[in-house]
Coordinates of C-alpha atoms in Angstrom, one line a residue:
Chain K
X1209 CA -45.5 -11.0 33.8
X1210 CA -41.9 -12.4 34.5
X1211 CA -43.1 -15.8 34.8
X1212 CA -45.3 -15.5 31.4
X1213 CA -41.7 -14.6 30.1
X1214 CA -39.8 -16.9 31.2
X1215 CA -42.9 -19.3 29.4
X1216 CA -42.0 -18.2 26.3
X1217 CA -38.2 -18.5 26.3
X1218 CA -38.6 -21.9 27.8
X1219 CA -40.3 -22.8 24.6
X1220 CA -38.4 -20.9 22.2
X1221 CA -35.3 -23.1 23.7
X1222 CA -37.1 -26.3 23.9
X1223 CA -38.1 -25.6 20.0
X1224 CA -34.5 -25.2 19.1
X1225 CA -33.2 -28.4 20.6
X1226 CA -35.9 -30.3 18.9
X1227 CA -35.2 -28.7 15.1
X1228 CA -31.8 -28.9 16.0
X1229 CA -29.6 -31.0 13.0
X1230 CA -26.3 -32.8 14.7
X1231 CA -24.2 -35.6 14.5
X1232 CA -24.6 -37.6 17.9
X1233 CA -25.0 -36.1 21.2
X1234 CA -25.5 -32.7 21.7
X1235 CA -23.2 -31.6 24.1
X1236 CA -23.4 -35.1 25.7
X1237 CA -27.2 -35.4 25.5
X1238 CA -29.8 -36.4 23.7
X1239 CA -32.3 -34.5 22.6
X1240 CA -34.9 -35.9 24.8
X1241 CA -32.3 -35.1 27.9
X1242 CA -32.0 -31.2 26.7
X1243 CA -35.8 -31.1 26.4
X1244 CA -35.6 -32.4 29.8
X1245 CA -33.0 -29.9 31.3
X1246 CA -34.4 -26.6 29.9
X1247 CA -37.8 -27.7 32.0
X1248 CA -35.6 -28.6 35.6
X1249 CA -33.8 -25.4 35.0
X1250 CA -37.0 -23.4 34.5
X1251 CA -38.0 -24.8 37.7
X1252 CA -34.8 -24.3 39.6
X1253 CA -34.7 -21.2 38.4
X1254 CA -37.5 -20.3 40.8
X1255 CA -35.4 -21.3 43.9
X1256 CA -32.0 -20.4 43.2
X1257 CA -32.3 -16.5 42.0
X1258 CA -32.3 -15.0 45.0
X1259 CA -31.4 -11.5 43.9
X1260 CA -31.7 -9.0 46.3
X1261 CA -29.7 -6.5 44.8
X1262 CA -32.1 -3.8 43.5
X1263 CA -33.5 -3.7 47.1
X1264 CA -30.0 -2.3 48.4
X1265 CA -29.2 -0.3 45.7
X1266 CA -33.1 1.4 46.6
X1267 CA -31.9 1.1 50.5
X1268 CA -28.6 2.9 50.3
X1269 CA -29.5 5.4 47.2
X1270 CA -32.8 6.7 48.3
X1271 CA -31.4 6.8 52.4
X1272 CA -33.4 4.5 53.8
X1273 CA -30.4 2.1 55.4
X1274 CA -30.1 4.4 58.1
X1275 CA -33.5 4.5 59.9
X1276 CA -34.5 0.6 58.8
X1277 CA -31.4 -0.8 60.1
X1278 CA -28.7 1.5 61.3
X1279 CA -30.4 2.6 63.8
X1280 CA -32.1 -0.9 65.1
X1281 CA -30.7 -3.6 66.3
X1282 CA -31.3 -5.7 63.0
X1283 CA -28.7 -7.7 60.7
X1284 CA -29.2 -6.2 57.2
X1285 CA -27.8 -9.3 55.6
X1286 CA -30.2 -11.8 57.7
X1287 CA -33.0 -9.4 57.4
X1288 CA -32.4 -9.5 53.5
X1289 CA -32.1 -13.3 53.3
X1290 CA -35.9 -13.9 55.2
X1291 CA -37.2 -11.4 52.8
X1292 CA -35.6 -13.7 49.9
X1293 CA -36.9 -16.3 51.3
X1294 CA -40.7 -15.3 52.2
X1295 CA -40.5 -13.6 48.5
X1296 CA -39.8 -17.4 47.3
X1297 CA -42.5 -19.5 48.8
X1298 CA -44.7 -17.5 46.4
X1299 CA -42.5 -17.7 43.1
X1300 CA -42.0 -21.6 43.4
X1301 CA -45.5 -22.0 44.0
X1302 CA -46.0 -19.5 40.6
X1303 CA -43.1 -20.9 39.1
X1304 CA -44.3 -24.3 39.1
X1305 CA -47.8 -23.9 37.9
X1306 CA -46.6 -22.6 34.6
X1307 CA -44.3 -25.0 34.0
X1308 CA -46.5 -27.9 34.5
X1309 CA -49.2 -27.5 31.4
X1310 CA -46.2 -27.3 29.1
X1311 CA -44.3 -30.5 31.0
X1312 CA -47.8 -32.4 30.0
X1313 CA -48.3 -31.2 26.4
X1314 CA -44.5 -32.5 26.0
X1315 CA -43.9 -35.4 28.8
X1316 CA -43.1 -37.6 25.4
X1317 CA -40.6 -35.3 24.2
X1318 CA -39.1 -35.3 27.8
X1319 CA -36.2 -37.9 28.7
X1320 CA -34.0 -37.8 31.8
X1321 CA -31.7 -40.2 33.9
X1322 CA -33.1 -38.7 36.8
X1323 CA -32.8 -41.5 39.6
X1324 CA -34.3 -41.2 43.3
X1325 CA -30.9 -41.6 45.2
X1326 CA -30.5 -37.8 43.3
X1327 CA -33.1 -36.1 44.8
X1328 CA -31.9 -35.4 48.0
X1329 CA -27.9 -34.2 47.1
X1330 CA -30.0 -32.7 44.4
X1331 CA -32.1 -30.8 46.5
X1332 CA -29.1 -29.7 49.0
X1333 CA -27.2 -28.4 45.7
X1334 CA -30.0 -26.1 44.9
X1335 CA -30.4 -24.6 48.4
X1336 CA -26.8 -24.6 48.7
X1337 CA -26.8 -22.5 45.1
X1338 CA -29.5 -20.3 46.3
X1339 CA -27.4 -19.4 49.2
X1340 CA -24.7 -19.0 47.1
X1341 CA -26.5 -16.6 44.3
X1342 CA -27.9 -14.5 47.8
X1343 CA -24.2 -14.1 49.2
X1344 CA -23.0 -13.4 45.5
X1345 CA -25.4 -10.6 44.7
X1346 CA -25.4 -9.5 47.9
X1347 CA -22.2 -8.2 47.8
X1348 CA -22.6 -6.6 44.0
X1349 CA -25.7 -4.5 46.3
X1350 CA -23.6 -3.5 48.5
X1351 CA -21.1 -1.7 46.1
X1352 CA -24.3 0.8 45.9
X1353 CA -22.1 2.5 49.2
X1354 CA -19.9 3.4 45.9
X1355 CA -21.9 4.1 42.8
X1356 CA -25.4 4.5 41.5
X1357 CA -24.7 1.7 38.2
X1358 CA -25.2 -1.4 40.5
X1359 CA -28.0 -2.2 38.0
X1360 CA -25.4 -2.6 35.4
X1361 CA -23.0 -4.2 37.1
X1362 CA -26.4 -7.0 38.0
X1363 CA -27.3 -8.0 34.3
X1364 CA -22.9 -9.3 34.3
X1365 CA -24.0 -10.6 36.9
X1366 CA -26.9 -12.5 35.4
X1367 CA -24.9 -13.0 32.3
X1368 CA -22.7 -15.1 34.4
X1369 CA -25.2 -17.3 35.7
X1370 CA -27.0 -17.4 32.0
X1371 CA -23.7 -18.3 29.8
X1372 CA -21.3 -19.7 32.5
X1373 CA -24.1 -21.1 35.0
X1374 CA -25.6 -23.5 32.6
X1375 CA -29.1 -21.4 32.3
X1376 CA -28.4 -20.5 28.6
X1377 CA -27.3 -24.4 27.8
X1378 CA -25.2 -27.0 29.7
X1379 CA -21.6 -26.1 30.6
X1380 CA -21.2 -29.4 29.1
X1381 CA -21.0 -27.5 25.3
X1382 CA -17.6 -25.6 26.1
X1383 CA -14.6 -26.8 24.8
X1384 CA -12.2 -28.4 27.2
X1385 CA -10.1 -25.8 28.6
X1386 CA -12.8 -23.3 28.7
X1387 CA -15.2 -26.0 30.8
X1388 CA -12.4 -26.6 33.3
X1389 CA -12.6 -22.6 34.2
X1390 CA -16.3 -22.5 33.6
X1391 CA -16.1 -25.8 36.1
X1392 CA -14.7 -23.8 38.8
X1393 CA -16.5 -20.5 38.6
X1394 CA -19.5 -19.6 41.6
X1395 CA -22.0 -19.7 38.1
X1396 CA -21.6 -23.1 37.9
X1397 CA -22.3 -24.0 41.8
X1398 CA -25.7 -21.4 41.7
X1399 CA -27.7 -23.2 38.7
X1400 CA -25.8 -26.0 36.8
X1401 CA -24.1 -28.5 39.7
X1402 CA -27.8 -29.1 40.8
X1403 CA -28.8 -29.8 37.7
X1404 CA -25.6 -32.2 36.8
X1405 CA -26.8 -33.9 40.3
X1406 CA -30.6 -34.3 39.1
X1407 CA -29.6 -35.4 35.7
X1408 CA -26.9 -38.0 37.6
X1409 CA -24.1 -36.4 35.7
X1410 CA -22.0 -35.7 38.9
X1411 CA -21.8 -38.8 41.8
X1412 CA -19.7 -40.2 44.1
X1413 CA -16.1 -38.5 44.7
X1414 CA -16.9 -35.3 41.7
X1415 CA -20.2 -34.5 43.7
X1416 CA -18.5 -34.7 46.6
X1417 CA -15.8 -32.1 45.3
X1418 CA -18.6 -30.0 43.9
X1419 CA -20.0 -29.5 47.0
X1420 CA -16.9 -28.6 48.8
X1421 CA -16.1 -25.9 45.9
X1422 CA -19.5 -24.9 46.3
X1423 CA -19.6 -24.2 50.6
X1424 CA -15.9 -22.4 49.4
X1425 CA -17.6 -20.1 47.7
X1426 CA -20.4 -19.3 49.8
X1427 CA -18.2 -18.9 52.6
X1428 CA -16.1 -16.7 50.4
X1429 CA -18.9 -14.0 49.1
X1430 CA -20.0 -14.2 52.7
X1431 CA -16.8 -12.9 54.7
X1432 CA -16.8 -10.3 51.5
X1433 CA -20.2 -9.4 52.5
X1434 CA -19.2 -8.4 55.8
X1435 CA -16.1 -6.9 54.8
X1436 CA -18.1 -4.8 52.2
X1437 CA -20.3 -3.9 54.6
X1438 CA -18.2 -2.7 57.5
X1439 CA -16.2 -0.3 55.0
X1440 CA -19.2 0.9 53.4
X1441 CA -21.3 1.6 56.6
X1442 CA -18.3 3.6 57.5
X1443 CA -18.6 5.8 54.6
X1444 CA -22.5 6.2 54.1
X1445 CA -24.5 9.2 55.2
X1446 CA -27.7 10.0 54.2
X1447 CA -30.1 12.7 54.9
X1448 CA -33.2 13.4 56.4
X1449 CA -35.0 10.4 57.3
Chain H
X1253 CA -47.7 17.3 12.1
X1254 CA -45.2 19.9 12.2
X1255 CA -46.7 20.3 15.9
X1256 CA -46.2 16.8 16.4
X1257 CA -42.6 16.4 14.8
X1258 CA -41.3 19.6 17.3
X1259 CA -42.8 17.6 20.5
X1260 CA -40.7 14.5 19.3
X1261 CA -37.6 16.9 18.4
X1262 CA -38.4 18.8 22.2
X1263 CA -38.9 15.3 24.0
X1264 CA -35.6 14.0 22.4
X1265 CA -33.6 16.7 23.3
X1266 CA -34.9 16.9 27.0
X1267 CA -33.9 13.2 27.2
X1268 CA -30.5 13.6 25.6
X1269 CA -29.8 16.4 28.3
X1270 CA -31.3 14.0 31.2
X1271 CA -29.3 11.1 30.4
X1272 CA -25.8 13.8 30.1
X1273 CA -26.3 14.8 33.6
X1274 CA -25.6 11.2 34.4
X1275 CA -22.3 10.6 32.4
X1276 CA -20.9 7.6 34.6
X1277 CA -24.3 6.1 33.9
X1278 CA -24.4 6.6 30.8
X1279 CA -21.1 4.6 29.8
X1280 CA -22.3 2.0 32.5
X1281 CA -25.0 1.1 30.3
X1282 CA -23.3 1.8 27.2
X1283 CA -21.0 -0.6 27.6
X1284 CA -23.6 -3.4 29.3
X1285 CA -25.6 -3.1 26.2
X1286 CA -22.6 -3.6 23.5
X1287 CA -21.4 -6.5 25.7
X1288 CA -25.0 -8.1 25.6
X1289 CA -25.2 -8.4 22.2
X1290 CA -21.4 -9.6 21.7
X1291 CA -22.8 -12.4 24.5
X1292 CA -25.4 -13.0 22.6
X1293 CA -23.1 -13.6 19.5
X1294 CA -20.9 -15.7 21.8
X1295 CA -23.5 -18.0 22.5
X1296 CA -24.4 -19.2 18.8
X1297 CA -20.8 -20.0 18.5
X1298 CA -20.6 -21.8 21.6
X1299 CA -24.4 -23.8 20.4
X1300 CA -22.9 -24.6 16.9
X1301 CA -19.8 -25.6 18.0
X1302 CA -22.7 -28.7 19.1
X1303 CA -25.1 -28.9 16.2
X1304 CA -24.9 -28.5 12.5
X1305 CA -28.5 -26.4 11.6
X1306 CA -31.5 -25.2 13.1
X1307 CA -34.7 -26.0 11.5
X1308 CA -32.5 -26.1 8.2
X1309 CA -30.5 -22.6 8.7
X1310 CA -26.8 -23.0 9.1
X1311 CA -24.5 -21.0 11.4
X1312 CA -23.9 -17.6 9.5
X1313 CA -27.6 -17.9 8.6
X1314 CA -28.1 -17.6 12.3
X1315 CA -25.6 -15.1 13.7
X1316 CA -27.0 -12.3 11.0
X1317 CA -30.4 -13.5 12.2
X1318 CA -29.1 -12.7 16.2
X1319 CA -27.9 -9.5 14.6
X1320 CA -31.1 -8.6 13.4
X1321 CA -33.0 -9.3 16.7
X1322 CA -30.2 -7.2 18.3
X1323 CA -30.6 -4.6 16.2
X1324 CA -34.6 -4.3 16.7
X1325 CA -33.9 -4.9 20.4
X1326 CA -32.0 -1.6 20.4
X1327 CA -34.1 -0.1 18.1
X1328 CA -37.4 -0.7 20.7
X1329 CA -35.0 0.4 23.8
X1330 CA -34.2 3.6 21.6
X1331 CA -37.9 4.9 20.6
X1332 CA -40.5 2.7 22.2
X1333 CA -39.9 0.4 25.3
X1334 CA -38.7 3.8 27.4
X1335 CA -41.6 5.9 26.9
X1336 CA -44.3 2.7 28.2
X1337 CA -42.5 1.7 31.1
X1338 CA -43.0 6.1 31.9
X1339 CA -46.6 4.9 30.7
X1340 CA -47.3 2.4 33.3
X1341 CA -45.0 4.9 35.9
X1342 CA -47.4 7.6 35.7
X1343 CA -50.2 5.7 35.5
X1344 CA -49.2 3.9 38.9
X1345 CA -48.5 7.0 40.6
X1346 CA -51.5 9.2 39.4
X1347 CA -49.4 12.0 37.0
X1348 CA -51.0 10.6 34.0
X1349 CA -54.0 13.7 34.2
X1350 CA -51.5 15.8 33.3
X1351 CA -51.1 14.6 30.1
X1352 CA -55.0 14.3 29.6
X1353 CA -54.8 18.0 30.1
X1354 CA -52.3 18.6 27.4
X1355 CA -54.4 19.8 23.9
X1356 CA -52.6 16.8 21.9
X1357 CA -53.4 13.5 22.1
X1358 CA -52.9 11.6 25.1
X1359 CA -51.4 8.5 23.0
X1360 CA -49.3 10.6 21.4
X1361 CA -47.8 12.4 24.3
X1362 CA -47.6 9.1 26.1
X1363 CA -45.5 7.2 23.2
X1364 CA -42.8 10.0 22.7
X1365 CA -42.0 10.9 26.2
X1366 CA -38.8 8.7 26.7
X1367 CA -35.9 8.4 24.3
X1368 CA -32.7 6.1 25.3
X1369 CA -29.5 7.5 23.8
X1370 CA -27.5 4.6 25.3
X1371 CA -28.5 2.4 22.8
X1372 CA -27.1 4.3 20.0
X1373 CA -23.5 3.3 20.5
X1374 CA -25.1 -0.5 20.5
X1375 CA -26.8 0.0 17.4
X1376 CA -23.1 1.7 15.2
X1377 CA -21.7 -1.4 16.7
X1378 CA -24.0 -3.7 15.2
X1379 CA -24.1 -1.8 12.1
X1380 CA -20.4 -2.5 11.6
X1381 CA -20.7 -6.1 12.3
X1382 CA -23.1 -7.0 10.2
X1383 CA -21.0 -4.9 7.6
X1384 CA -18.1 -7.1 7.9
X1385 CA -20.3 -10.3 8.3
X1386 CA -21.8 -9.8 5.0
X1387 CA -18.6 -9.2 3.5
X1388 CA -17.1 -12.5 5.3
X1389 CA -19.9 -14.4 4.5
X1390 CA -19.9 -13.5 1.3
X1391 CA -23.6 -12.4 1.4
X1392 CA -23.7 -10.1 -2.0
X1393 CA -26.0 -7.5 -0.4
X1394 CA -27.8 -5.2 -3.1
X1395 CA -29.3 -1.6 -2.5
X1396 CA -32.5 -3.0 -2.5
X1397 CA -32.1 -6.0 -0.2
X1398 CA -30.6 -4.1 2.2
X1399 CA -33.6 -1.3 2.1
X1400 CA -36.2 -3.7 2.3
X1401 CA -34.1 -5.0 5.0
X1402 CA -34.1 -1.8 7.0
X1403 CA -38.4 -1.8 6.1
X1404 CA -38.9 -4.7 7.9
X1405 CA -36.8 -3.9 10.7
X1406 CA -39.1 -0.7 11.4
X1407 CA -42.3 -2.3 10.2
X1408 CA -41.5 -5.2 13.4
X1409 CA -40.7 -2.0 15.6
X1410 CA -44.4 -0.5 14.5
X1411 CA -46.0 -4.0 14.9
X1412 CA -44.3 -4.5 18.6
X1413 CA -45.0 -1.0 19.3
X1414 CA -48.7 -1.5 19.5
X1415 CA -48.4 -4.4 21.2
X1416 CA -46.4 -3.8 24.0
X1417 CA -48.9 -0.6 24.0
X1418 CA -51.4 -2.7 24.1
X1419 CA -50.1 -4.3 27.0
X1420 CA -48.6 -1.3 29.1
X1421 CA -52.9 -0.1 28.2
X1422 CA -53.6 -2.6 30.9
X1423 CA -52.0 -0.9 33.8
X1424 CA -55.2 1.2 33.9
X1425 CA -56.9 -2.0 35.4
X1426 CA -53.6 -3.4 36.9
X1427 CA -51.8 -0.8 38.6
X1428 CA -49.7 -3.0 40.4
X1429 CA -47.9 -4.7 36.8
X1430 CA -44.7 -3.5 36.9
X1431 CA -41.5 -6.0 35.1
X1432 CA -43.3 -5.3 32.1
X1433 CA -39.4 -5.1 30.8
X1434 CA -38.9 -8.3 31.8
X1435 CA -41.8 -9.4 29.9
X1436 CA -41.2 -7.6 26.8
X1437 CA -37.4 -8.9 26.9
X1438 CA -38.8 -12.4 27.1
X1439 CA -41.2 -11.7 24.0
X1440 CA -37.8 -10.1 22.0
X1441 CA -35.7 -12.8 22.5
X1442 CA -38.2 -15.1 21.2
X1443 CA -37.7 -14.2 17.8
X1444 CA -33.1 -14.9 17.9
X1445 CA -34.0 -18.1 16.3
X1446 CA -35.8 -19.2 13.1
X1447 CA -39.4 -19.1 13.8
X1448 CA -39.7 -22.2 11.9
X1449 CA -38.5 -24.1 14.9
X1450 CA -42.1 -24.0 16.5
X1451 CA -45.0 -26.9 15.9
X1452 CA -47.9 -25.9 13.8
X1453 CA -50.3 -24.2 16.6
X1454 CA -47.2 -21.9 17.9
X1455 CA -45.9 -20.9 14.3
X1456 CA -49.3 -19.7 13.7
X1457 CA -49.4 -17.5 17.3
X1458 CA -46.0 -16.3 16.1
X1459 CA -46.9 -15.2 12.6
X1460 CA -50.0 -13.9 13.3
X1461 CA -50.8 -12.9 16.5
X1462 CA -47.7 -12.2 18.7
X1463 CA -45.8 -11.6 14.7
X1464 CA -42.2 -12.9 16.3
X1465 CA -41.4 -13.6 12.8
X1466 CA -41.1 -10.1 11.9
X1467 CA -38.1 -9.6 14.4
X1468 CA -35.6 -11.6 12.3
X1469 CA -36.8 -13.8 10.3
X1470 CA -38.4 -12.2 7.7
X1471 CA -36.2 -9.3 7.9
X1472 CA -33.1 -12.0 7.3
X1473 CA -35.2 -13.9 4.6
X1474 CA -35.5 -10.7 2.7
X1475 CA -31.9 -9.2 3.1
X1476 CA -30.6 -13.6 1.8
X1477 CA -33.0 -13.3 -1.3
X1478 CA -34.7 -16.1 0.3
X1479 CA -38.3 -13.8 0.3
X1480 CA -39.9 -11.3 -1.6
X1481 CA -41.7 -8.0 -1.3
X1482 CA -45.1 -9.6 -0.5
X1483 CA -43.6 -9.7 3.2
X1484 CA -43.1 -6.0 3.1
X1485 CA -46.9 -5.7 1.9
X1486 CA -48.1 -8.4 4.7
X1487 CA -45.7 -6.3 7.6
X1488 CA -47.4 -3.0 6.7
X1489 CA -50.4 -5.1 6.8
X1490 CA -50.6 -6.2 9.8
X1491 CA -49.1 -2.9 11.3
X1492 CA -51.8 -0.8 9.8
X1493 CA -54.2 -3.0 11.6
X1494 CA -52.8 -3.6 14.9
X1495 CA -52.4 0.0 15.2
X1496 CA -56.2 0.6 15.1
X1497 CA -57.3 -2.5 17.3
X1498 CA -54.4 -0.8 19.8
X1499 CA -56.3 2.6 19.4
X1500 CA -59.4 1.6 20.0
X1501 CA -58.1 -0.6 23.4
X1502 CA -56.7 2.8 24.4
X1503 CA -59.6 4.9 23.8
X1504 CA -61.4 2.3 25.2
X1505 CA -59.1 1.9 28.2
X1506 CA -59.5 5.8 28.6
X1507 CA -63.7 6.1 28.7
X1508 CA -62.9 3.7 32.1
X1509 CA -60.2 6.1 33.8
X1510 CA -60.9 7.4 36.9
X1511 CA -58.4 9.9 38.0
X1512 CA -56.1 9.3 41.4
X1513 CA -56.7 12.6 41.7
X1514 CA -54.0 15.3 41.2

């Protein structure tokens, strides 16, 4: 059913860009190009949101952290990241069926300056970015040690990646001060830098900087992970079980 | 009816002291939804400060037309969108006999049994920007426009109503459909921009089969002076008549219930 959704907001925004009236570029791109990003994002959607944050908040609210990994010899965080990752095999395979019908009806419509030397930085972005949303909404799980609103505190949390992460439309349509922030925020590393890489608007020495800024952040929401964790461990209890 | 309008007053209140137990919660999600639709207001400005028009309807044609899907957005999480996600709950987990057993109808029962007050404080807020939006835009809003308004508004909530019931009907068959949110959020949000974006084959879908249109277009054609009251007539319409095709599905969906036993 999430899939059939997503469906129809991909062609509600593809429908947009094509009735859209402007002067020029939109945003630096053509309208082909746009039509051309919302389908790659609908498809890198399915490997980049790796959101296992309703699973801890179930875990630690409901008691079930203590007897599934308290008590066992088991990482939490590694055993969550396999479960994202079994969990996606199925949704790119889902993911990408849907999307293909629509790419067909509208290949003419579609325009990109994809080029082959991409595909592989491309590819490394997006795992990289996966990585990065897992670590990212890890941690936001793990304030469920805290409070019950974790939900809430999750759709931010998408509304980052949706507005600031280029899911919504390219970072590329902020004004300039705004877009150098927007630039530097984790958003931007989950969904749009592989996107910028596909599309061959980031090369050479800016990709290169992207993916340094991008292994920063990872490596940051990782050691807050594990500093999360140890504090909140510390003050859990649950009963029964 | 009286019987019928103390169940709803009964369910409400019930709901309203649930969700006060839960006060943190409560301002959580009050204050997610109201910074959801100011987001969603952010983001035509940010796609306008790119274009000039979509499908021939300029900016403030197209924030009051967000508005308007925001405002039937909270409007479904307030009386509708709560009580079938319980729907497809109970279903799932085999409590849904006890609301056979109840002597009122099962449809009934199964409509009114959630209520969302969180959404209220959403819904003032939008109120009082599309106040001062008409009055900086200079819309010249009349008694009338804004009632019909207001009609259309509800009439989309009745259409989408059967609908989604329609939908959350199939969890008899597929116990396992749960996101059905997600789904429904996905349909919503389909109608924040003109529906006269969409080719010839998916304006049809959207005006007469999955009636998007009636979400905020129509409603915003009406409250402009850019429609008349034929849409009103047409909304009822088609309400009138999704309601009985959604009837029968449920009675129909009801003669093939097996109980999970309780």
């Amino acid at each position: 059913m999430w899939r059939l959704g997503n469906i129809i907001s991909l062609a509600a925004m593809i429908a947009v860009w094509m009735n859209a009236k402007a002067n020029g570029l939109i945003g630096g791109y053509t309208k082909s190009e746009l039509v051309a990003y919302y389908f790659a994002a609908m498809f890198l959607y399915s490997f980049v949101w790796w959101f296992p944050l309703p699973v801890i908040r179930e875990e630690v609210n409901d008691g079930y952290l203590g007897p599934r990994y308290l008590l066992k010899p088991i990482s939490h965080y590694w055993h969550k990241l396999s479960e994202e990752i079994g969990w996606h095999f199925v949704s790119i395979i889902a993911g990408t069926a849907l999307i293909v019908i629509p790419a067909i009806v509208l290949w003419g419509e579609i325009h990109t300056s994809f080029a082959l030397a991409s595909l592989l930085p491309a590819l490394v972005a997006t795992v990289l970015g996966a990585i990065l949303c897992f670590n990212f909404a890890y941690c936001l799980g793990l304030l469920s040690f805290w409070t019950t609103e974790v939900y809430g505190i999750g759709t931010f949390f998408w509304a980052g990646v949706n507005l600031l992460g280029g899911h919504a439309f390219p970072i590329s349509f902020y004004p300039g001060a705004i877009k150098t922030i927007v630039g530097f925020l984790p958003f931007r590393y989950i969904f749009s830098f592989s996107l910028e890489i596909f599309s061959g608007r980031s090369k050479g020495i800016e990709m290169l900087t992207g993916f340094a800024v991008q292994l920063l952040w990872i490596i940051a929401f990782g050691l807050l992970a594990k500093l999360i964790w140890r504090i909140g461990v510390r003050k859990f209890s649950a009963s029964g079980g | 009816m009286l019987k019928k309008i103390h169940l709803i007053i009964a369910s409400a209140r019930f709901c309203l002291a649930r969700s006060l137990e839960f006060r943190s919660e409560i301002l959580v999600w009050i204050t997610t939804s109201i910074a959801w639709a100011l987001i969603a207001l952010y983001g035509i400005n940010i796609i306008f400060g790119q274009v000039e028009s979509i499908a021939g309807w300029g900016k403030n044609e197209v924030i009051i037309l967000v508005l308007t899907q925001e405002l039937f957005i909270s409007l479904m999480w307030i009386f509708i969108i709560p009580s079938l996600l319980n729907l497809s709950l109970i279903i799932r987990t085999g409590n849904f006999d006890f609301y056979l057993l109840k002597p009122v109808s099962s449809r009934f029962l199964s409509s009114i049994s959630r209520f969302e007050i969180d959404q209220y404080p959403r819904l003032a807020v939008l109120l009082v920007i599309l106040w001062k939006l008409a009055n900086d835009f200079k819309l010249n809003l009349d008694l009338f426009s804004f009632a019909g308004y207001i009609t259309l508004l509800f009439i989309a909530v009745g259409i989408f109503y059967s609908i989604f019931f329609m939908i959350t009907t199939t969890a008899f068959w597929f116990t396992r459909i749960f996101n059905l949110e997600d789904f429904f959020d996905s349909i919503m949000s389909a109608g924040r921009f003109p529906t006269f974006v969409y080719g010839a084959t998916l304006r049809f879908v959207y005006f007469y089969v999955i009636p998007i249109v009636f979400i905020a277009t129509f409603p915003v054609q009406f409250l402009l002076h850019k429609s008349g009251f034929d849409l009103i007539i047409l909304g009822f319409a088609i309400l009138t008549t999704l309601y009985f095709i959604s009837n029968y599905f449920w009675n129909f969906a009801l003669r093939h219930y097996s109980s999970a036993s309780s």
